[in-house]
Each structure stands twice: as C-alpha cells, then as structure tokens.
Amino acid sequence: MGLDWSGTAGVFDRSGAQPLTPNATFRIASNTKTFTAAATPRLVEDGKLELDLPIADLLPAEYLQALQGGGYDPEAITLQHLLAHTSRLHDYAEDAAFQETVFAEPQKRWTRLEQVRLR
C-alpha cells in the first residue's frame, strides 16, 4: 500500500496575503538540528557512530578539501564538536556575503558541496 500525501497550513509571507502551497520552498535551517541531535545519540548507542570521531572520517574527500580550503582542520573537528556547537565552523547562513550570493539566484538549487564551498 503506497501513500503519497502533501499538504500545507499557514501563509507563505508575513503579511498573510499569500497562502502556503505544497510546492513552496523555504530555508529549514536550524529545524534540522533537533532531528540530528535526537538521532545521533541513538546511532552512538547502537555502535554506529562515536562522538569523538573526527569529521574527516565521515565526509567525502571533496568536502574535506572544501573545509581545508576554508582554513579548517577536519581531523581536529569531532562529531561531539558539531553537536555541541563548539567546532568553530563559521555560520555562513548568517553571513551577509553568503546570503547575497544565494539570494542572487533564488531559483537555483544549491548542492551541499556548493554551499560548503561558498565560504
């Protein structure tokens, strides 16, 4: 039995003039932190992850190169650092230059790697 459902509630803009539609896109940003923070301890409990594991052991080479190019040491940043917000990774989503670049092409679907490279 397959189930395919989509729906929305609320409005797309703060003025309330435009209803939200199932095709509307918006930045989910920090909402994903809750799900990640809840799932990670379970993976640690199941022995699938370790909190002191460097992110260098978890990421593909192109991400590691992008981070290193931005001045980061993926061997020194652990999963625990990421979860505790102590990794010292810059919050690019709040960076004016990052926002300007992304908002200049509002229809573009940015890949994760492209976003990491936008430092």
PDB file of N, CA, C and O in Angstrom, residues 26-86:
ATOM      1  N   PHE A  26      11.422  26.989   1.268  1.00  0.00           N
ATOM      2  CA  PHE A  26      11.918  27.913   2.273  1.00  0.00           C
ATOM      3  C   PHE A  26      13.062  27.244   3.018  1.00  0.00           C
ATOM      4  O   PHE A  26      13.222  26.031   2.978  1.00  0.00           O
ATOM      5  N   ARG A  27      13.839  28.050   3.677  1.00  0.00           N
ATOM      6  CA  ARG A  27      15.027  27.583   4.386  1.00  0.00           C
ATOM      7  C   ARG A  27      14.607  26.922   5.694  1.00  0.00           C
ATOM      8  O   ARG A  27      13.930  27.527   6.509  1.00  0.00           O
ATOM      9  N   ILE A  28      15.018  25.674   5.902  1.00  0.00           N
ATOM     10  CA  ILE A  28      14.655  24.993   7.135  1.00  0.00           C
ATOM     11  C   ILE A  28      15.687  25.214   8.233  1.00  0.00           C
ATOM     12  O   ILE A  28      15.392  25.043   9.400  1.00  0.00           O
ATOM     13  N   ALA A  29      16.897  25.556   7.840  1.00  0.00           N
ATOM     14  CA  ALA A  29      17.959  25.973   8.760  1.00  0.00           C
ATOM     15  C   ALA A  29      18.025  25.143  10.033  1.00  0.00           C
ATOM     16  O   ALA A  29      18.185  23.944   9.986  1.00  0.00           O
ATOM     17  N   SER A  30      17.879  25.792  11.160  1.00  0.00           N
ATOM     18  CA  SER A  30      18.097  25.147  12.454  1.00  0.00           C
ATOM     19  C   SER A  30      17.068  24.084  12.816  1.00  0.00           C
ATOM     20  O   SER A  30      17.268  23.344  13.776  1.00  0.00           O
ATOM     21  N   ASN A  31      15.973  23.999  12.094  1.00  0.00           N
ATOM     22  CA  ASN A  31      14.992  22.956  12.405  1.00  0.00           C
ATOM     23  C   ASN A  31      15.598  21.560  12.298  1.00  0.00           C
ATOM     24  O   ASN A  31      15.183  20.654  13.014  1.00  0.00           O
ATOM     25  N   THR A  32      16.573  21.395  11.427  1.00  0.00           N
ATOM     26  CA  THR A  32      17.184  20.074  11.266  1.00  0.00           C
ATOM     27  C   THR A  32      18.061  19.697  12.449  1.00  0.00           C
ATOM     28  O   THR A  32      18.320  18.521  12.671  1.00  0.00           O
ATOM     29  N   LYS A  33      18.509  20.684  13.214  1.00  0.00           N
ATOM     30  CA  LYS A  33      19.367  20.397  14.373  1.00  0.00           C
ATOM     31  C   LYS A  33      18.653  19.499  15.379  1.00  0.00           C
ATOM     32  O   LYS A  33      19.265  18.618  15.979  1.00  0.00           O
ATOM     33  N   THR A  34      17.374  19.723  15.577  1.00  0.00           N
ATOM     34  CA  THR A  34      16.601  18.926  16.528  1.00  0.00           C
ATOM     35  C   THR A  34      16.598  17.456  16.131  1.00  0.00           C
ATOM     36  O   THR A  34      16.828  16.571  16.963  1.00  0.00           O
ATOM     37  N   PHE A  35      16.354  17.192  14.865  1.00  0.00           N
ATOM     38  CA  PHE A  35      16.304  15.810  14.391  1.00  0.00           C
ATOM     39  C   PHE A  35      17.681  15.151  14.452  1.00  0.00           C
ATOM     40  O   PHE A  35      17.813  14.003  14.851  1.00  0.00           O
ATOM     41  N   THR A  36      18.701  15.905  14.069  1.00  0.00           N
ATOM     42  CA  THR A  36      20.063  15.377  14.115  1.00  0.00           C
ATOM     43  C   THR A  36      20.483  15.088  15.552  1.00  0.00           C
ATOM     44  O   THR A  36      21.061  14.037  15.853  1.00  0.00           O
ATOM     45  N   ALA A  37      20.194  16.033  16.451  1.00  0.00           N
ATOM     46  CA  ALA A  37      20.566  15.862  17.854  1.00  0.00           C
ATOM     47  C   ALA A  37      19.828  14.690  18.495  1.00  0.00           C
ATOM     48  O   ALA A  37      20.336  14.058  19.415  1.00  0.00           O
ATOM     49  N   ALA A  38      18.634  14.383  18.018  1.00  0.00           N
ATOM     50  CA  ALA A  38      17.880  13.253  18.560  1.00  0.00           C
ATOM     51  C   ALA A  38      18.343  11.923  17.969  1.00  0.00           C
ATOM     52  O   ALA A  38      18.389  10.908  18.673  1.00  0.00           O
ATOM     53  N   ALA A  39      18.714  11.916  16.705  1.00  0.00           N
ATOM     54  CA  ALA A  39      19.100  10.664  16.039  1.00  0.00           C
ATOM     55  C   ALA A  39      20.534  10.246  16.368  1.00  0.00           C
ATOM     56  O   ALA A  39      20.817   9.050  16.467  1.00  0.00           O
ATOM     57  N   THR A  40      21.418  11.200  16.539  1.00  0.00           N
ATOM     58  CA  THR A  40      22.832  10.880  16.743  1.00  0.00           C
ATOM     59  C   THR A  40      23.082  10.037  17.993  1.00  0.00           C
ATOM     60  O   THR A  40      23.797   9.030  17.915  1.00  0.00           O
ATOM     61  N   PRO A  41      22.524  10.385  19.154  1.00  0.00           N
ATOM     62  CA  PRO A  41      22.772   9.532  20.328  1.00  0.00           C
ATOM     63  C   PRO A  41      22.308   8.095  20.128  1.00  0.00           C
ATOM     64  O   PRO A  41      22.917   7.165  20.648  1.00  0.00           O
ATOM     65  N   ARG A  42      21.256   7.926  19.365  1.00  0.00           N
ATOM     66  CA  ARG A  42      20.784   6.567  19.092  1.00  0.00           C
ATOM     67  C   ARG A  42      21.816   5.799  18.261  1.00  0.00           C
ATOM     68  O   ARG A  42      22.073   4.624  18.492  1.00  0.00           O
ATOM     69  N   LEU A  43      22.406   6.485  17.270  1.00  0.00           N
ATOM     70  CA  LEU A  43      23.437   5.843  16.454  1.00  0.00           C
ATOM     71  C   LEU A  43      24.683   5.534  17.286  1.00  0.00           C
ATOM     72  O   LEU A  43      25.331   4.507  17.082  1.00  0.00           O
ATOM     73  N   VAL A  44      24.993   6.408  18.231  1.00  0.00           N
ATOM     74  CA  VAL A  44      26.111   6.146  19.149  1.00  0.00           C
ATOM     75  C   VAL A  44      25.778   4.939  20.018  1.00  0.00           C
ATOM     76  O   VAL A  44      26.610   4.033  20.193  1.00  0.00           O
ATOM     77  N   GLU A  45      24.567   4.912  20.555  1.00  0.00           N
ATOM     78  CA  GLU A  45      24.109   3.800  21.389  1.00  0.00           C
ATOM     79  C   GLU A  45      24.169   2.479  20.630  1.00  0.00           C
ATOM     80  O   GLU A  45      24.528   1.438  21.184  1.00  0.00           O
ATOM     81  N   ASP A  46      23.832   2.513  19.344  1.00  0.00           N
ATOM     82  CA  ASP A  46      23.853   1.303  18.512  1.00  0.00           C
ATOM     83  C   ASP A  46      25.257   0.947  18.021  1.00  0.00           C
ATOM     84  O   ASP A  46      25.422  -0.024  17.286  1.00  0.00           O
ATOM     85  N   GLY A  47      26.256   1.758  18.381  1.00  0.00           N
ATOM     86  CA  GLY A  47      27.636   1.477  17.986  1.00  0.00           C
ATOM     87  C   GLY A  47      27.950   1.847  16.547  1.00  0.00           C
ATOM     88  O   GLY A  47      28.972   1.420  16.008  1.00  0.00           O
ATOM     89  N   LYS A  48      27.114   2.647  15.916  1.00  0.00           N
ATOM     90  CA  LYS A  48      27.333   3.022  14.520  1.00  0.00           C
ATOM     91  C   LYS A  48      28.121   4.322  14.371  1.00  0.00           C
ATOM     92  O   LYS A  48      28.625   4.611  13.298  1.00  0.00           O
ATOM     93  N   LEU A  49      28.187   5.102  15.425  1.00  0.00           N
ATOM     94  CA  LEU A  49      28.954   6.352  15.435  1.00  0.00           C
ATOM     95  C   LEU A  49      29.658   6.490  16.774  1.00  0.00           C
ATOM     96  O   LEU A  49      29.229   5.902  17.767  1.00  0.00           O
ATOM     97  N   GLU A  50      30.708   7.292  16.792  1.00  0.00           N
ATOM     98  CA  GLU A  50      31.406   7.639  18.029  1.00  0.00           C
ATOM     99  C   GLU A  50      31.484   9.151  18.102  1.00  0.00           C
ATOM    100  O   GLU A  50      31.806   9.810  17.108  1.00  0.00           O
ATOM    101  N   LEU A  51      31.207   9.701  19.268  1.00  0.00           N
ATOM    102  CA  LEU A  51      31.208  11.154  19.409  1.00  0.00           C
ATOM    103  C   LEU A  51      32.580  11.777  19.208  1.00  0.00           C
ATOM    104  O   LEU A  51      32.694  12.917  18.783  1.00  0.00           O
ATOM    105  N   ASP A  52      33.648  11.030  19.516  1.00  0.00           N
ATOM    106  CA  ASP A  52      34.992  11.587  19.349  1.00  0.00           C
ATOM    107  C   ASP A  52      35.591  11.303  17.969  1.00  0.00           C
ATOM    108  O   ASP A  52      36.763  11.551  17.721  1.00  0.00           O
ATOM    109  N   LEU A  53      34.775  10.835  17.062  1.00  0.00           N
ATOM    110  CA  LEU A  53      35.211  10.551  15.701  1.00  0.00           C
ATOM    111  C   LEU A  53      35.433  11.859  14.935  1.00  0.00           C
ATOM    112  O   LEU A  53      34.557  12.722  14.911  1.00  0.00           O
ATOM    113  N   PRO A  54      36.610  12.029  14.326  1.00  0.00           N
ATOM    114  CA  PRO A  54      36.829  13.247  13.527  1.00  0.00           C
ATOM    115  C   PRO A  54      35.915  13.247  12.296  1.00  0.00           C
ATOM    116  O   PRO A  54      35.653  12.201  11.710  1.00  0.00           O
ATOM    117  N   ILE A  55      35.461  14.434  11.922  1.00  0.00           N
ATOM    118  CA  ILE A  55      34.590  14.506  10.747  1.00  0.00           C
ATOM    119  C   ILE A  55      35.336  14.103   9.484  1.00  0.00           C
ATOM    120  O   ILE A  55      34.711  13.749   8.493  1.00  0.00           O
ATOM    121  N   ALA A  56      36.661  14.111   9.537  1.00  0.00           N
ATOM    122  CA  ALA A  56      37.459  13.651   8.389  1.00  0.00           C
ATOM    123  C   ALA A  56      37.144  12.193   8.064  1.00  0.00           C
ATOM    124  O   ALA A  56      37.279  11.769   6.913  1.00  0.00           O
ATOM    125  N   ASP A  57      36.714  11.431   9.072  1.00  0.00           N
ATOM    126  CA  ASP A  57      36.373  10.019   8.856  1.00  0.00           C
ATOM    127  C   ASP A  57      34.951   9.836   8.337  1.00  0.00           C
ATOM    128  O   ASP A  57      34.560   8.727   8.010  1.00  0.00           O
ATOM    129  N   LEU A  58      34.185  10.911   8.291  1.00  0.00           N
ATOM    130  CA  LEU A  58      32.772  10.810   7.922  1.00  0.00           C
ATOM    131  C   LEU A  58      32.431  11.457   6.591  1.00  0.00           C
ATOM    132  O   LEU A  58      31.392  11.153   6.013  1.00  0.00           O
ATOM    133  N   LEU A  59      33.275  12.364   6.130  1.00  0.00           N
ATOM    134  CA  LEU A  59      32.938  13.154   4.945  1.00  0.00           C
ATOM    135  C   LEU A  59      33.696  12.703   3.704  1.00  0.00           C
ATOM    136  O   LEU A  59      34.851  12.278   3.798  1.00  0.00           O
ATOM    137  N   PRO A  60      33.093  12.852   2.524  1.00  0.00           N
ATOM    138  CA  PRO A  60      33.793  12.557   1.272  1.00  0.00           C
ATOM    139  C   PRO A  60      34.951  13.541   1.055  1.00  0.00           C
ATOM    140  O   PRO A  60      34.953  14.659   1.590  1.00  0.00           O
ATOM    141  N   ALA A  61      35.908  13.133   0.262  1.00  0.00           N
ATOM    142  CA  ALA A  61      37.124  13.910   0.025  1.00  0.00           C
ATOM    143  C   ALA A  61      36.843  15.335  -0.447  1.00  0.00           C
ATOM    144  O   ALA A  61      37.511  16.276  -0.001  1.00  0.00           O
ATOM    145  N   GLU A  62      35.851  15.532  -1.329  1.00  0.00           N
ATOM    146  CA  GLU A  62      35.599  16.879  -1.841  1.00  0.00           C
ATOM    147  C   GLU A  62      35.121  17.832  -0.747  1.00  0.00           C
ATOM    148  O   GLU A  62      35.426  19.024  -0.772  1.00  0.00           O
ATOM    149  N   TYR A  63      34.421  17.319   0.252  1.00  0.00           N
ATOM    150  CA  TYR A  63      34.005  18.155   1.389  1.00  0.00           C
ATOM    151  C   TYR A  63      35.211  18.490   2.262  1.00  0.00           C
ATOM    152  O   TYR A  63      35.340  19.607   2.757  1.00  0.00           O
ATOM    153  N   LEU A  64      36.059  17.495   2.462  1.00  0.00           N
ATOM    154  CA  LEU A  64      37.272  17.731   3.260  1.00  0.00           C
ATOM    155  C   LEU A  64      38.150  18.785   2.597  1.00  0.00           C
ATOM    156  O   LEU A  64      38.669  19.681   3.261  1.00  0.00           O
ATOM    157  N   GLN A  65      38.288  18.697   1.275  1.00  0.00           N
ATOM    158  CA  GLN A  65      39.083  19.693   0.545  1.00  0.00           C
ATOM    159  C   GLN A  65      38.479  21.081   0.679  1.00  0.00           C
ATOM    160  O   GLN A  65      39.195  22.059   0.869  1.00  0.00           O
ATOM    161  N   ALA A  66      37.159  21.175   0.590  1.00  0.00           N
ATOM    162  CA  ALA A  66      36.488  22.473   0.724  1.00  0.00           C
ATOM    163  C   ALA A  66      36.696  23.044   2.121  1.00  0.00           C
ATOM    164  O   ALA A  66      36.972  24.242   2.280  1.00  0.00           O
ATOM    165  N   LEU A  67      36.584  22.206   3.139  1.00  0.00           N
ATOM    166  CA  LEU A  67      36.807  22.674   4.510  1.00  0.00           C
ATOM    167  C   LEU A  67      38.253  23.098   4.722  1.00  0.00           C
ATOM    168  O   LEU A  67      38.534  24.146   5.318  1.00  0.00           O
ATOM    169  N   GLN A  68      39.187  22.283   4.237  1.00  0.00           N
ATOM    170  CA  GLN A  68      40.605  22.630   4.366  1.00  0.00           C
ATOM    171  C   GLN A  68      40.915  23.918   3.624  1.00  0.00           C
ATOM    172  O   GLN A  68      41.680  24.753   4.111  1.00  0.00           O
ATOM    173  N   GLY A  69      40.310  24.103   2.459  1.00  0.00           N
ATOM    174  CA  GLY A  69      40.494  25.333   1.695  1.00  0.00           C
ATOM    175  C   GLY A  69      39.965  26.553   2.436  1.00  0.00           C
ATOM    176  O   GLY A  69      40.406  27.671   2.210  1.00  0.00           O
ATOM    177  N   GLY A  70      39.018  26.330   3.340  1.00  0.00           N
ATOM    178  CA  GLY A  70      38.456  27.410   4.145  1.00  0.00           C
ATOM    179  C   GLY A  70      39.203  27.617   5.450  1.00  0.00           C
ATOM    180  O   GLY A  70      38.792  28.416   6.288  1.00  0.00           O
ATOM    181  N   GLY A  71      40.301  26.865   5.625  1.00  0.00           N
ATOM    182  CA  GLY A  71      41.118  27.043   6.820  1.00  0.00           C
ATOM    183  C   GLY A  71      40.769  26.144   7.989  1.00  0.00           C
ATOM    184  O   GLY A  71      41.254  26.353   9.101  1.00  0.00           O
ATOM    185  N   TYR A  72      39.950  25.123   7.763  1.00  0.00           N
ATOM    186  CA  TYR A  72      39.550  24.217   8.837  1.00  0.00           C
ATOM    187  C   TYR A  72      40.369  22.932   8.788  1.00  0.00           C
ATOM    188  O   TYR A  72      40.843  22.516   7.742  1.00  0.00           O
ATOM    189  N   ASP A  73      40.499  22.287   9.946  1.00  0.00           N
ATOM    190  CA  ASP A  73      41.191  21.010  10.051  1.00  0.00           C
ATOM    191  C   ASP A  73      40.154  19.938  10.384  1.00  0.00           C
ATOM    192  O   ASP A  73      39.789  19.760  11.552  1.00  0.00           O
ATOM    193  N   PRO A  74      39.657  19.206   9.386  1.00  0.00           N
ATOM    194  CA  PRO A  74      38.629  18.188   9.635  1.00  0.00           C
ATOM    195  C   PRO A  74      39.081  17.058  10.560  1.00  0.00           C
ATOM    196  O   PRO A  74      38.247  16.359  11.119  1.00  0.00           O
ATOM    197  N   GLU A  75      40.386  16.896  10.728  1.00  0.00           N
ATOM    198  CA  GLU A  75      40.889  15.881  11.667  1.00  0.00           C
ATOM    199  C   GLU A  75      40.715  16.333  13.115  1.00  0.00           C
ATOM    200  O   GLU A  75      40.668  15.513  14.025  1.00  0.00           O
ATOM    201  N   ALA A  76      40.635  17.645  13.333  1.00  0.00           N
ATOM    202  CA  ALA A  76      40.535  18.188  14.691  1.00  0.00           C
ATOM    203  C   ALA A  76      39.090  18.466  15.114  1.00  0.00           C
ATOM    204  O   ALA A  76      38.831  18.743  16.281  1.00  0.00           O
ATOM    205  N   ILE A  77      38.156  18.380  14.182  1.00  0.00           N
ATOM    206  CA  ILE A  77      36.744  18.637  14.490  1.00  0.00           C
ATOM    207  C   ILE A  77      36.035  17.290  14.627  1.00  0.00           C
ATOM    208  O   ILE A  77      36.084  16.463  13.722  1.00  0.00           O
ATOM    209  N   THR A  78      35.399  17.081  15.774  1.00  0.00           N
ATOM    210  CA  THR A  78      34.717  15.809  16.022  1.00  0.00           C
ATOM    211  C   THR A  78      33.207  15.959  15.903  1.00  0.00           C
ATOM    212  O   THR A  78      32.675  17.072  15.866  1.00  0.00           O
ATOM    213  N   LEU A  79      32.551  14.837  15.881  1.00  0.00           N
ATOM    214  CA  LEU A  79      31.094  14.825  15.873  1.00  0.00           C
ATOM    215  C   LEU A  79      30.560  15.534  17.118  1.00  0.00           C
ATOM    216  O   LEU A  79      29.590  16.293  17.056  1.00  0.00           O
ATOM    217  N   GLN A  80      31.216  15.316  18.257  1.00  0.00           N
ATOM    218  CA  GLN A  80      30.808  15.988  19.502  1.00  0.00           C
ATOM    219  C   GLN A  80      30.896  17.503  19.350  1.00  0.00           C
ATOM    220  O   GLN A  80      30.017  18.227  19.811  1.00  0.00           O
ATOM    221  N   HIS A  81      31.962  17.989  18.696  1.00  0.00           N
ATOM    222  CA  HIS A  81      32.087  19.433  18.463  1.00  0.00           C
ATOM    223  C   HIS A  81      30.899  19.965  17.675  1.00  0.00           C
ATOM    224  O   HIS A  81      30.357  21.031  17.989  1.00  0.00           O
ATOM    225  N   LEU A  82      30.507  19.238  16.655  1.00  0.00           N
ATOM    226  CA  LEU A  82      29.380  19.686  15.839  1.00  0.00           C
ATOM    227  C   LEU A  82      28.087  19.721  16.648  1.00  0.00           C
ATOM    228  O   LEU A  82      27.333  20.690  16.589  1.00  0.00           O
ATOM    229  N   LEU A  83      27.843  18.676  17.412  1.00  0.00           N
ATOM    230  CA  LEU A  83      26.606  18.604  18.192  1.00  0.00           C
ATOM    231  C   LEU A  83      26.556  19.661  19.295  1.00  0.00           C
ATOM    232  O   LEU A  83      25.488  20.167  19.624  1.00  0.00           O
ATOM    233  N   ALA A  84      27.717  19.997  19.855  1.00  0.00           N
ATOM    234  CA  ALA A  84      27.767  20.967  20.954  1.00  0.00           C
ATOM    235  C   ALA A  84      27.998  22.394  20.452  1.00  0.00           C
ATOM    236  O   ALA A  84      28.129  23.311  21.259  1.00  0.00           O
ATOM    237  N   HIS A  85      28.054  22.555  19.142  1.00  0.00           N
ATOM    238  CA  HIS A  85      28.293  23.875  18.530  1.00  0.00           C
ATOM    239  C   HIS A  85      29.615  24.482  19.002  1.00  0.00           C
ATOM    240  O   HIS A  85      29.719  25.679  19.244  1.00  0.00           O
ATOM    241  N   THR A  86      30.631  23.621  19.125  1.00  0.00           N
ATOM    242  CA  THR A  86      31.957  24.081  19.541  1.00  0.00           C
ATOM    243  C   THR A  86      33.010  23.774  18.482  1.00  0.00           C
ATOM    244  O   THR A  86      34.201  23.764  18.792  1.00  0.00           O
TER     245      THR A  86
END
